[in-house]
Tab-separated table of N, CA and C in Angstrom:
chain	number	residue	atom	x	y	z
D	2	MET	N	170.359	51.862	154.825
D	2	MET	CA	169.017	52.384	154.454
D	2	MET	C	168.569	53.386	155.413
D	3	PRO	N	167.916	54.448	154.875
D	3	PRO	CA	167.476	55.591	155.949
D	3	PRO	C	166.363	55.005	156.817
D	4	SER	N	166.191	55.622	157.906
D	4	SER	CA	165.134	55.384	158.795
D	4	SER	C	163.810	55.908	158.301
D	5	ASN	N	162.732	55.397	158.863
D	5	ASN	CA	161.475	56.086	158.492
D	5	ASN	C	161.275	57.458	159.055
D	6	GLU	N	162.002	57.619	160.198
D	6	GLU	CA	161.860	58.985	160.771
D	6	GLU	C	162.502	60.088	159.794
D	7	SER	N	163.675	59.865	159.313
D	7	SER	CA	164.281	60.842	158.451
D	7	SER	C	163.550	61.114	157.049
D	8	LEU	N	162.896	60.018	156.665
D	8	LEU	CA	161.994	59.984	155.422
D	8	LEU	C	160.744	60.933	155.798
D	9	ASP	N	160.233	60.695	156.844
D	9	ASP	CA	159.004	61.469	157.393
D	9	ASP	C	159.333	62.945	157.532
D	10	ALA	N	160.750	63.340	157.968
D	10	ALA	CA	161.022	64.625	158.222
D	10	ALA	C	161.218	65.266	156.890
D	11	ALA	N	161.852	64.456	155.961
D	11	ALA	CA	162.004	65.218	154.623
D	11	ALA	C	160.726	65.318	153.955
D	12	GLU	N	159.782	64.455	154.089
D	12	GLU	CA	158.547	64.613	153.452
D	12	GLU	C	157.713	65.689	153.918
D	13	ASN	N	157.824	65.925	155.443
D	13	ASN	CA	157.199	67.152	156.055
D	13	ASN	C	157.786	68.377	155.495
D	14	TRP	N	159.187	68.520	155.394
D	14	TRP	CA	159.796	69.704	154.769
D	14	TRP	C	159.257	70.007	153.338
D	15	ILE	N	159.183	69.035	152.628
D	15	ILE	CA	158.768	69.249	151.255
D	15	ILE	C	157.295	69.804	151.325
D	16	LYS	N	156.514	69.096	152.133
D	16	LYS	CA	155.095	69.634	152.171
D	16	LYS	C	155.113	70.991	152.635
D	17	LEU	N	155.810	71.429	153.638
D	17	LEU	CA	155.831	72.682	154.184
D	17	LEU	C	156.288	73.617	153.293
D	18	SER	N	157.339	73.402	152.446
D	18	SER	CA	157.638	74.228	151.363
D	18	SER	C	156.736	74.445	150.298
D	19	LEU	N	155.947	73.438	149.742
D	19	LEU	CA	154.917	73.457	148.989
D	19	LEU	C	153.860	74.485	149.484
D	20	ILE	N	153.436	74.270	150.769
D	20	ILE	CA	152.407	75.013	151.303
D	20	ILE	C	152.752	76.474	151.243
D	21	LEU	N	154.144	76.820	151.781
D	21	LEU	CA	154.535	78.216	151.909
D	21	LEU	C	154.650	78.808	150.482
D	22	ALA	N	155.110	78.171	149.565
D	22	ALA	CA	155.028	78.482	148.063
D	22	ALA	C	153.867	78.996	147.668
D	23	PHE	N	152.812	77.999	147.656
D	23	PHE	CA	151.535	78.401	147.440
D	23	PHE	C	150.992	79.506	148.155
D	24	MET	N	151.021	79.691	149.429
D	24	MET	CA	150.495	80.710	150.266
D	24	MET	C	151.156	82.071	149.765
D	25	GLY	N	152.459	82.102	149.596
D	25	GLY	CA	153.156	83.356	149.094
D	25	GLY	C	152.632	83.762	147.739
D	26	THR	N	152.477	82.919	146.991
D	26	THR	CA	151.959	83.225	145.407
D	26	THR	C	150.595	83.659	145.440
D	27	TRP	N	149.644	82.953	146.389
D	27	TRP	CA	148.303	83.426	146.525
D	27	TRP	C	148.173	84.688	147.123
D	28	ILE	N	148.858	85.006	148.200
D	28	ILE	CA	148.932	86.369	148.851
D	28	ILE	C	149.330	87.361	147.863
D	29	TYR	N	150.283	87.213	147.181
D	29	TYR	CA	150.942	88.253	146.267
D	29	TYR	C	149.646	88.505	145.267
D	30	PHE	N	149.260	87.568	144.532
D	30	PHE	CA	148.272	87.772	143.487
D	30	PHE	C	147.005	88.455	144.084
D	31	VAL	N	146.461	87.716	145.124
D	31	VAL	CA	145.183	88.373	145.751
D	31	VAL	C	145.417	89.820	146.267
D	32	SER	N	146.409	89.981	146.833
D	32	SER	CA	146.781	91.436	147.487
D	32	SER	C	146.849	92.437	146.334
D	33	PHE	N	147.463	92.162	145.247
D	33	PHE	CA	147.701	93.164	144.103
D	33	PHE	C	146.354	93.268	143.415
D	34	SER	N	145.519	92.201	143.217
D	34	SER	CA	144.299	92.304	142.568
D	34	SER	C	143.345	93.129	143.274
D	35	ILE	N	143.357	92.983	144.631
D	35	ILE	CA	142.383	93.897	145.399
D	35	ILE	C	142.911	95.312	145.286
D	36	TYR	N	144.169	95.532	145.434
D	36	TYR	CA	144.770	96.972	145.276
D	36	TYR	C	144.496	97.477	143.877
D	37	SER	N	144.572	96.598	142.833
D	37	SER	CA	144.490	97.185	141.475
D	37	SER	C	142.954	97.574	141.132
D	38	ALA	N	142.001	97.033	141.913
D	38	ALA	CA	140.773	97.401	141.662
D	38	ALA	C	140.462	98.941	141.696
D	39	GLY	N	141.467	99.706	142.338
D	39	GLY	CA	141.239	101.158	142.457
D	39	GLY	C	141.503	101.772	141.261
D	40	CYS	N	142.055	101.133	140.211
D	40	CYS	CA	142.388	101.713	138.894
D	40	CYS	C	141.009	101.979	138.238
D	41	HIS	N	140.020	101.149	138.456
D	41	HIS	CA	138.671	101.174	137.698
D	41	HIS	C	137.682	102.222	138.480
D	42	LYS	N	138.004	102.712	139.657
D	42	LYS	CA	137.001	103.322	140.504
D	42	LYS	C	137.252	104.934	140.107
D	43	PHE	N	136.303	105.537	139.394
D	43	PHE	CA	136.417	106.872	138.914
D	43	PHE	C	136.009	107.799	140.104
D	44	SER	N	135.631	107.383	141.328
D	44	SER	CA	135.509	108.251	142.463
D	44	SER	C	136.799	108.670	143.107
D	45	ARG	N	137.987	108.018	142.703
D	45	ARG	CA	139.244	108.315	143.101
D	45	ARG	C	139.858	109.484	142.300
D	46	PRO	N	140.712	110.258	142.874
D	46	PRO	CA	141.515	111.175	142.096
D	46	PRO	C	142.179	110.687	140.941
D	47	ALA	N	142.465	111.408	139.796
D	47	ALA	CA	143.025	110.779	138.626
D	47	ALA	C	144.511	110.396	138.892
D	48	ASP	N	145.267	111.292	139.620
D	48	ASP	CA	146.646	110.892	139.941
D	48	ASP	C	146.752	109.565	140.677
D	49	GLU	N	145.797	109.268	141.515
D	49	GLU	CA	145.867	108.158	142.262
D	49	GLU	C	145.577	106.924	141.430
D	50	ARG	N	144.565	107.059	140.569
D	50	ARG	CA	144.176	106.089	139.528
D	50	ARG	C	145.349	105.629	138.796
D	51	LEU	N	145.925	106.766	138.277
D	51	LEU	CA	147.048	106.625	137.245
D	51	LEU	C	148.235	105.735	137.988
D	52	ARG	N	148.476	106.104	139.229
D	52	ARG	CA	149.590	105.371	139.974
D	52	ARG	C	149.137	103.976	140.279
D	53	ILE	N	147.922	103.713	140.645
D	53	ILE	CA	147.605	102.328	140.796
D	53	ILE	C	147.457	101.412	139.398
D	54	CYS	N	147.078	102.155	138.386
D	54	CYS	CA	147.113	101.404	136.976
D	54	CYS	C	148.499	101.064	136.677
D	55	GLU	N	149.532	102.071	136.900
D	55	GLU	CA	150.899	101.782	136.540
D	55	GLU	C	151.431	100.658	137.334
D	56	ASN	N	151.221	100.712	138.687
D	56	ASN	CA	151.594	99.497	139.533
D	56	ASN	C	150.888	98.111	139.097
D	57	HIS	N	149.684	98.256	138.673
D	57	HIS	CA	148.898	97.002	138.352
D	57	HIS	C	149.768	96.437	137.160
D	58	LEU	N	150.142	97.288	136.136
D	58	LEU	CA	150.840	96.709	135.038
D	58	LEU	C	152.246	96.256	135.474
D	59	ARG	N	152.957	96.799	136.412
D	59	ARG	CA	154.350	96.679	136.757
D	59	ARG	C	154.224	95.203	137.493
D	60	PHE	N	153.406	94.847	138.408
D	60	PHE	CA	153.241	93.774	139.229
D	60	PHE	C	152.502	92.680	138.769
D	61	LEU	N	151.402	92.934	137.955
D	61	LEU	CA	150.461	91.842	137.514
D	61	LEU	C	150.459	91.837	135.970
D	62	GLY	N	151.272	92.703	135.357
D	62	GLY	CA	151.126	92.801	133.811
D	62	GLY	C	151.437	91.613	133.057
D	63	PHE	N	152.309	90.678	133.686
D	63	PHE	CA	152.815	89.501	133.095
D	63	PHE	C	151.762	88.475	133.029
D	64	VAL	N	150.703	88.489	133.839
D	64	VAL	CA	149.576	87.622	133.828
D	64	VAL	C	148.451	87.932	133.047
D	65	LEU	N	148.330	89.279	132.750
D	65	LEU	CA	147.153	89.869	131.861
D	65	LEU	C	147.213	89.418	130.484
D	66	LYS	N	146.014	89.067	130.079
D	66	LYS	CA	145.906	88.801	128.411
D	66	LYS	C	145.947	90.153	127.670
D	67	ASP	N	145.838	90.237	126.423
D	67	ASP	CA	145.836	91.416	125.623
D	67	ASP	C	144.631	92.380	126.011
D	68	GLU	N	143.417	91.717	126.271
D	68	GLU	CA	142.282	92.500	126.606
D	68	GLU	C	142.574	93.286	128.074
D	69	GLY	N	143.267	92.686	128.984
D	69	GLY	CA	143.505	93.293	130.289
D	69	GLY	C	144.494	94.308	130.107
D	70	ASN	N	145.601	94.041	129.386
D	70	ASN	CA	146.493	95.222	129.204
D	70	ASN	C	145.945	96.413	128.408
D	71	SER	N	145.152	96.159	127.567
D	71	SER	CA	144.551	97.089	126.808
D	71	SER	C	143.480	97.976	127.507
D	72	ARG	N	142.740	97.353	128.436
D	72	ARG	CA	141.953	97.983	129.364
D	72	ARG	C	142.688	98.886	130.323
D	73	ASN	N	143.734	98.328	130.819
D	73	ASN	CA	144.628	99.195	131.803
D	73	ASN	C	145.129	100.417	131.018
D	74	LEU	N	145.561	100.262	129.862
D	74	LEU	CA	146.058	101.340	129.062
D	74	LEU	C	144.955	102.536	128.937
D	75	ARG	N	143.792	101.993	128.518
D	75	ARG	CA	142.672	102.950	128.379
D	75	ARG	C	142.425	103.709	129.567
D	76	LEU	N	142.445	102.918	130.830
D	76	LEU	CA	142.123	103.563	131.967
D	76	LEU	C	143.382	104.527	132.373
D	77	GLN	N	144.470	104.243	132.014
D	77	GLN	CA	145.729	105.140	132.152
D	77	GLN	C	145.396	106.380	131.202
D	78	GLY	N	145.019	106.102	130.121
D	78	GLY	CA	144.705	107.312	129.139
D	78	GLY	C	143.594	108.186	129.750
D	79	ILE	N	142.462	107.569	130.204
D	79	ILE	CA	141.495	108.433	130.813
D	79	ILE	C	142.116	109.374	131.953
D	80	ALA	N	142.885	108.636	132.888
D	80	ALA	CA	143.562	109.367	134.166
D	80	ALA	C	144.511	110.603	133.500
D	81	LEU	N	145.272	110.187	132.584
D	81	LEU	CA	146.070	111.020	131.893
D	81	LEU	C	145.411	112.387	131.400
D	82	SER	N	144.406	112.127	130.783
D	82	SER	CA	143.582	113.272	130.094
D	82	SER	C	142.957	114.013	131.064
D	83	GLU	N	142.551	113.454	132.140
D	83	GLU	CA	141.991	114.336	133.235
D	83	GLU	C	143.033	115.256	133.937
D	84	LEU	N	144.171	114.538	133.882
D	84	LEU	CA	145.371	115.493	134.459
D	84	LEU	C	145.836	116.493	133.498
D	85	GLY	N	145.372	116.552	132.252
D	85	GLY	CA	145.751	117.448	131.285
D	85	GLY	C	146.912	117.045	130.444
D	86	ARG	N	147.339	115.757	130.570
D	86	ARG	CA	148.682	115.265	129.841
D	86	ARG	C	147.982	114.696	128.580
D	87	THR	N	147.696	115.406	127.442
D	87	THR	CA	146.983	114.894	126.399
D	87	THR	C	147.875	113.987	125.491
D	88	GLU	N	149.002	114.385	125.393
D	88	GLU	CA	149.977	113.555	124.412
D	88	GLU	C	150.292	112.158	125.080
D	89	GLU	N	150.519	112.211	126.311
D	89	GLU	CA	150.726	110.830	127.072
D	89	GLU	C	149.342	109.865	126.830
D	90	ALA	N	148.133	110.560	126.955
D	90	ALA	CA	146.980	110.085	127.039
D	90	ALA	C	146.709	109.570	125.618
D	91	ARG	N	147.079	110.307	124.724
D	91	ARG	CA	146.894	109.740	123.291
D	91	ARG	C	147.829	108.662	122.993
D	92	GLN	N	148.837	108.578	123.554
D	92	GLN	CA	149.792	107.415	123.261
D	92	GLN	C	149.397	106.283	124.055
D	93	ALA	N	148.799	106.349	125.125
D	93	ALA	CA	148.187	105.205	125.944
D	93	ALA	C	146.920	104.635	125.145
D	94	PHE	N	146.184	105.619	124.596
D	94	PHE	CA	144.951	105.124	123.955
D	94	PHE	C	145.544	104.336	122.501
D	95	ASP	N	146.353	104.958	121.960
D	95	ASP	CA	147.018	104.320	120.714
D	95	ASP	C	147.428	102.907	120.921
D	96	ASN	N	148.307	102.793	122.164
D	96	ASN	CA	148.928	101.641	122.464
D	96	ASN	C	147.648	100.432	122.948
D	97	SER	N	146.679	101.058	123.468
D	97	SER	CA	145.606	100.194	123.776
D	97	SER	C	145.003	99.739	122.502
D	98	ILE	N	144.688	100.445	121.452
D	98	ILE	CA	144.024	100.073	120.317
D	98	ILE	C	145.087	99.106	119.504
D	99	LEU	N	146.355	99.243	119.590
D	99	LEU	CA	147.115	98.502	118.780
D	99	LEU	C	147.303	97.071	119.570
D	100	ILE	N	147.259	97.048	120.885
D	100	ILE	CA	147.311	95.651	121.461
D	100	ILE	C	146.088	94.786	121.025
D	101	LEU	N	144.847	95.585	120.855
D	101	LEU	CA	143.776	94.738	120.496
D	101	LEU	C	143.749	94.363	119.188
D	102	ALA	N	144.025	95.371	118.420
D	102	ALA	CA	143.883	95.270	116.894
D	102	ALA	C	145.158	95.685	116.059
D	103	PRO	N	146.121	94.861	116.160
D	103	PRO	CA	147.428	95.130	115.519
D	103	PRO	C	147.220	95.129	114.157
D	104	ASN	N	146.138	94.524	113.434
D	104	ASN	CA	146.054	94.598	112.077
D	104	ASN	C	145.711	95.996	111.494
D	105	LEU	N	145.368	96.864	112.486
D	105	LEU	CA	144.984	98.243	111.921
D	105	LEU	C	146.317	98.899	111.350
D	106	LYS	N	147.495	98.425	111.634
D	106	LYS	CA	148.655	98.967	111.053
D	106	LYS	C	149.110	98.267	109.641
D	107	ARG	N	148.571	97.196	109.464
D	107	ARG	CA	148.904	96.303	108.359
D	107	ARG	C	148.182	97.005	107.061
D	108	PRO	N	148.984	96.751	105.957
D	108	PRO	CA	148.413	97.297	104.646
D	108	PRO	C	147.142	96.579	104.188
D	109	ARG	N	146.844	95.260	104.478
D	109	ARG	CA	145.777	94.544	104.107
D	109	ARG	C	144.470	95.190	104.751
D	110	TYR	N	144.630	95.544	105.903
D	110	TYR	CA	143.482	96.314	106.527
D	110	TYR	C	143.137	97.647	105.974
D	111	LEU	N	144.146	98.204	105.523
D	111	LEU	CA	144.017	99.574	104.898
D	111	LEU	C	143.297	99.523	103.554
D	112	LEU	N	143.387	98.333	102.928
D	112	LEU	CA	142.599	98.078	101.773
D	112	LEU	C	141.126	97.924	101.848
D	113	LEU	N	140.689	97.648	103.115
D	113	LEU	CA	139.122	97.365	103.497
D	113	LEU	C	138.332	98.647	103.222
D	114	LYS	N	137.050	98.441	102.825
D	114	LYS	CA	136.157	99.600	102.675
D	114	LYS	C	135.805	100.273	103.992
D	115	PRO	N	135.529	101.453	104.248
D	115	PRO	CA	135.230	101.900	105.348
D	115	PRO	C	134.119	101.190	106.289
D	116	SER	N	133.074	100.617	105.657
D	116	SER	CA	132.148	100.008	106.336
D	116	SER	C	132.829	98.757	106.873
D	117	GLN	N	133.689	98.270	106.261
D	117	GLN	CA	134.439	96.924	106.806
D	117	GLN	C	135.269	97.283	107.970
D	118	LYS	N	136.053	98.426	107.926
D	118	LYS	CA	136.684	98.812	108.968
D	118	LYS	C	135.910	99.138	110.234
D	119	LEU	N	134.859	99.648	110.194
D	119	LEU	CA	133.942	99.815	111.468
D	119	LEU	C	133.448	98.516	112.059
D	120	ALA	N	133.426	97.530	111.247
D	120	ALA	CA	133.032	96.215	111.796
D	120	ALA	C	134.128	95.361	112.306
D	121	PHE	N	135.018	96.085	112.980
D	121	PHE	CA	136.164	95.328	113.606
D	121	PHE	C	135.753	94.905	114.943
D	122	PRO	N	135.300	93.557	115.032
D	122	PRO	CA	134.623	93.165	116.421
D	122	PRO	C	135.285	93.144	117.776
D	123	ILE	N	136.702	93.218	117.548
D	123	ILE	CA	137.569	93.184	118.813
D	123	ILE	C	137.492	94.610	119.484
D	124	LEU	N	136.935	95.567	118.659
D	124	LEU	CA	136.964	97.006	119.327
D	124	LEU	C	135.534	97.271	119.891
D	125	ASP	N	134.515	96.291	119.733
D	125	ASP	CA	133.287	96.647	120.448
D	125	ASP	C	133.201	96.889	121.622
D	126	ARG	N	133.815	96.142	122.620
D	126	ARG	CA	133.817	96.260	123.900
D	126	ARG	C	134.424	97.518	124.345
D	127	PRO	N	135.788	97.892	123.993
D	127	PRO	CA	136.339	99.218	124.253
D	127	PRO	C	135.368	100.254	123.922
D	128	LEU	N	134.693	100.322	122.720
D	128	LEU	CA	133.932	101.262	122.265
D	128	LEU	C	132.742	101.596	123.248
D	129	TRP	N	132.154	100.318	123.571
D	129	TRP	CA	131.086	100.334	124.587
D	129	TRP	C	131.528	100.859	125.899
D	130	GLU	N	132.745	100.471	126.458
D	130	GLU	CA	133.262	100.866	127.735
D	130	GLU	C	133.510	102.554	127.749
D	131	MET	N	133.962	102.883	126.570
D	131	MET	CA	134.267	104.353	126.505
D	131	MET	C	133.011	105.293	126.578
D	132	ASN	N	131.792	104.851	126.441
D	132	ASN	CA	130.633	105.440	126.486
D	132	ASN	C	130.090	105.653	127.912
D	133	ASP	N	130.826	105.168	128.941
D	133	ASP	CA	130.450	105.324	130.314
D	133	ASP	C	130.172	106.742	130.763
D	134	PRO	N	129.098	107.161	131.243
D	134	PRO	CA	129.060	108.509	131.473
D	134	PRO	C	129.939	109.030	132.674
D	135	ARG	N	130.558	108.165	133.495
D	135	ARG	CA	131.464	108.572	134.384
D	135	ARG	C	132.934	108.921	133.798
D	136	ILE	N	133.039	108.698	132.495
D	136	ILE	CA	134.367	109.049	131.858
D	136	ILE	C	134.193	110.533	131.354
D	137	PRO	N	135.189	111.345	131.578
D	137	PRO	CA	134.949	112.767	131.112
D	137	PRO	C	134.831	112.728	129.673
D	138	LEU	N	134.201	113.888	129.244
D	138	LEU	CA	133.886	114.086	127.808
D	138	LEU	C	135.220	114.315	127.074
D	139	ALA	N	136.085	115.022	127.803
D	139	ALA	CA	137.502	115.081	127.010
D	139	ALA	C	138.154	113.828	126.811
D	140	ALA	N	138.049	112.893	127.784
D	140	ALA	CA	138.848	111.651	127.476
D	140	ALA	C	137.964	110.915	126.371
D	141	ARG	N	136.748	110.887	126.342
D	141	ARG	CA	136.047	110.153	125.318
D	141	ARG	C	136.364	110.719	123.990
D	142	GLU	N	136.315	111.955	123.981
D	142	GLU	CA	136.619	112.712	122.769
D	142	GLU	C	137.895	112.315	122.103
D	143	LEU	N	139.110	112.353	122.960
D	143	LEU	CA	140.408	112.027	122.656
D	143	LEU	C	140.613	110.653	122.235
D	144	TRP	N	139.910	109.633	122.865
D	144	TRP	CA	139.715	108.276	122.430
D	144	TRP	C	139.209	108.162	121.015
D	145	LYS	N	138.125	108.987	120.742
D	145	LYS	CA	137.572	108.857	119.448
D	145	LYS	C	138.521	109.411	118.472
D	146	GLN	N	139.324	110.387	118.730
D	146	GLN	CA	140.187	111.145	117.799
D	146	GLN	C	141.271	110.029	117.436
D	147	VAL	N	141.893	109.448	118.600
D	147	VAL	CA	142.906	108.411	118.305
D	147	VAL	C	142.442	107.259	117.457
D	148	LEU	N	141.182	106.792	117.724
D	148	LEU	CA	140.611	105.695	117.115
D	148	LEU	C	140.409	105.970	115.576
D	149	ASN	N	139.895	107.238	115.241
D	149	ASN	CA	139.637	107.649	113.909
D	149	ASN	C	140.992	107.829	113.189
D	150	SER	N	141.906	108.365	113.853
D	150	SER	CA	143.117	108.542	113.134
D	150	SER	C	143.987	107.332	112.928
D	151	ARG	N	143.713	106.224	113.793
D	151	ARG	CA	144.275	104.851	113.514
D	151	ARG	C	143.635	104.320	112.398
D	152	MET	N	142.274	104.497	112.334
D	152	MET	CA	141.511	103.734	111.254
D	152	MET	C	141.843	104.570	109.716
D	153	GLU	N	142.250	105.704	109.869
D	153	GLU	CA	142.452	106.352	108.604
D	153	GLU	C	143.902	106.343	107.977
D	154	LEU	N	144.760	105.623	108.839
D	154	LEU	CA	146.171	105.442	108.353
D	154	LEU	C	146.128	104.882	107.145
């Protein structure tokens, strides 16, 4: 039968392992979350915001829900349009819309009347966010073009 000292030592190692695993996970998520806040700050240059948004998706994308991924892609699209890369921005905006509203591609959605298409509630928040005055007009117009083209398919 093992002694109490060996059981206590094993118990201490298990506790230490769990604490270190928790601390490592916590530090990873908190540090990347703080770093990722730069993706939303329009006071930073567009290329820096784009890099931060891409890193955010790379390192924390697996935890984000659809709305988070969609918002990140919208922010990438804004940064890309500021850099003059309109085709990449258009693709980012399109992917952002398709993440939130995959039904826009389906034939059943295409049979709806135009008034019903505009009442797509999942797109209310992105539409509201894209009216932020800090977003350049070119990015807002590109977003509207992509949204309108997606609605007319």
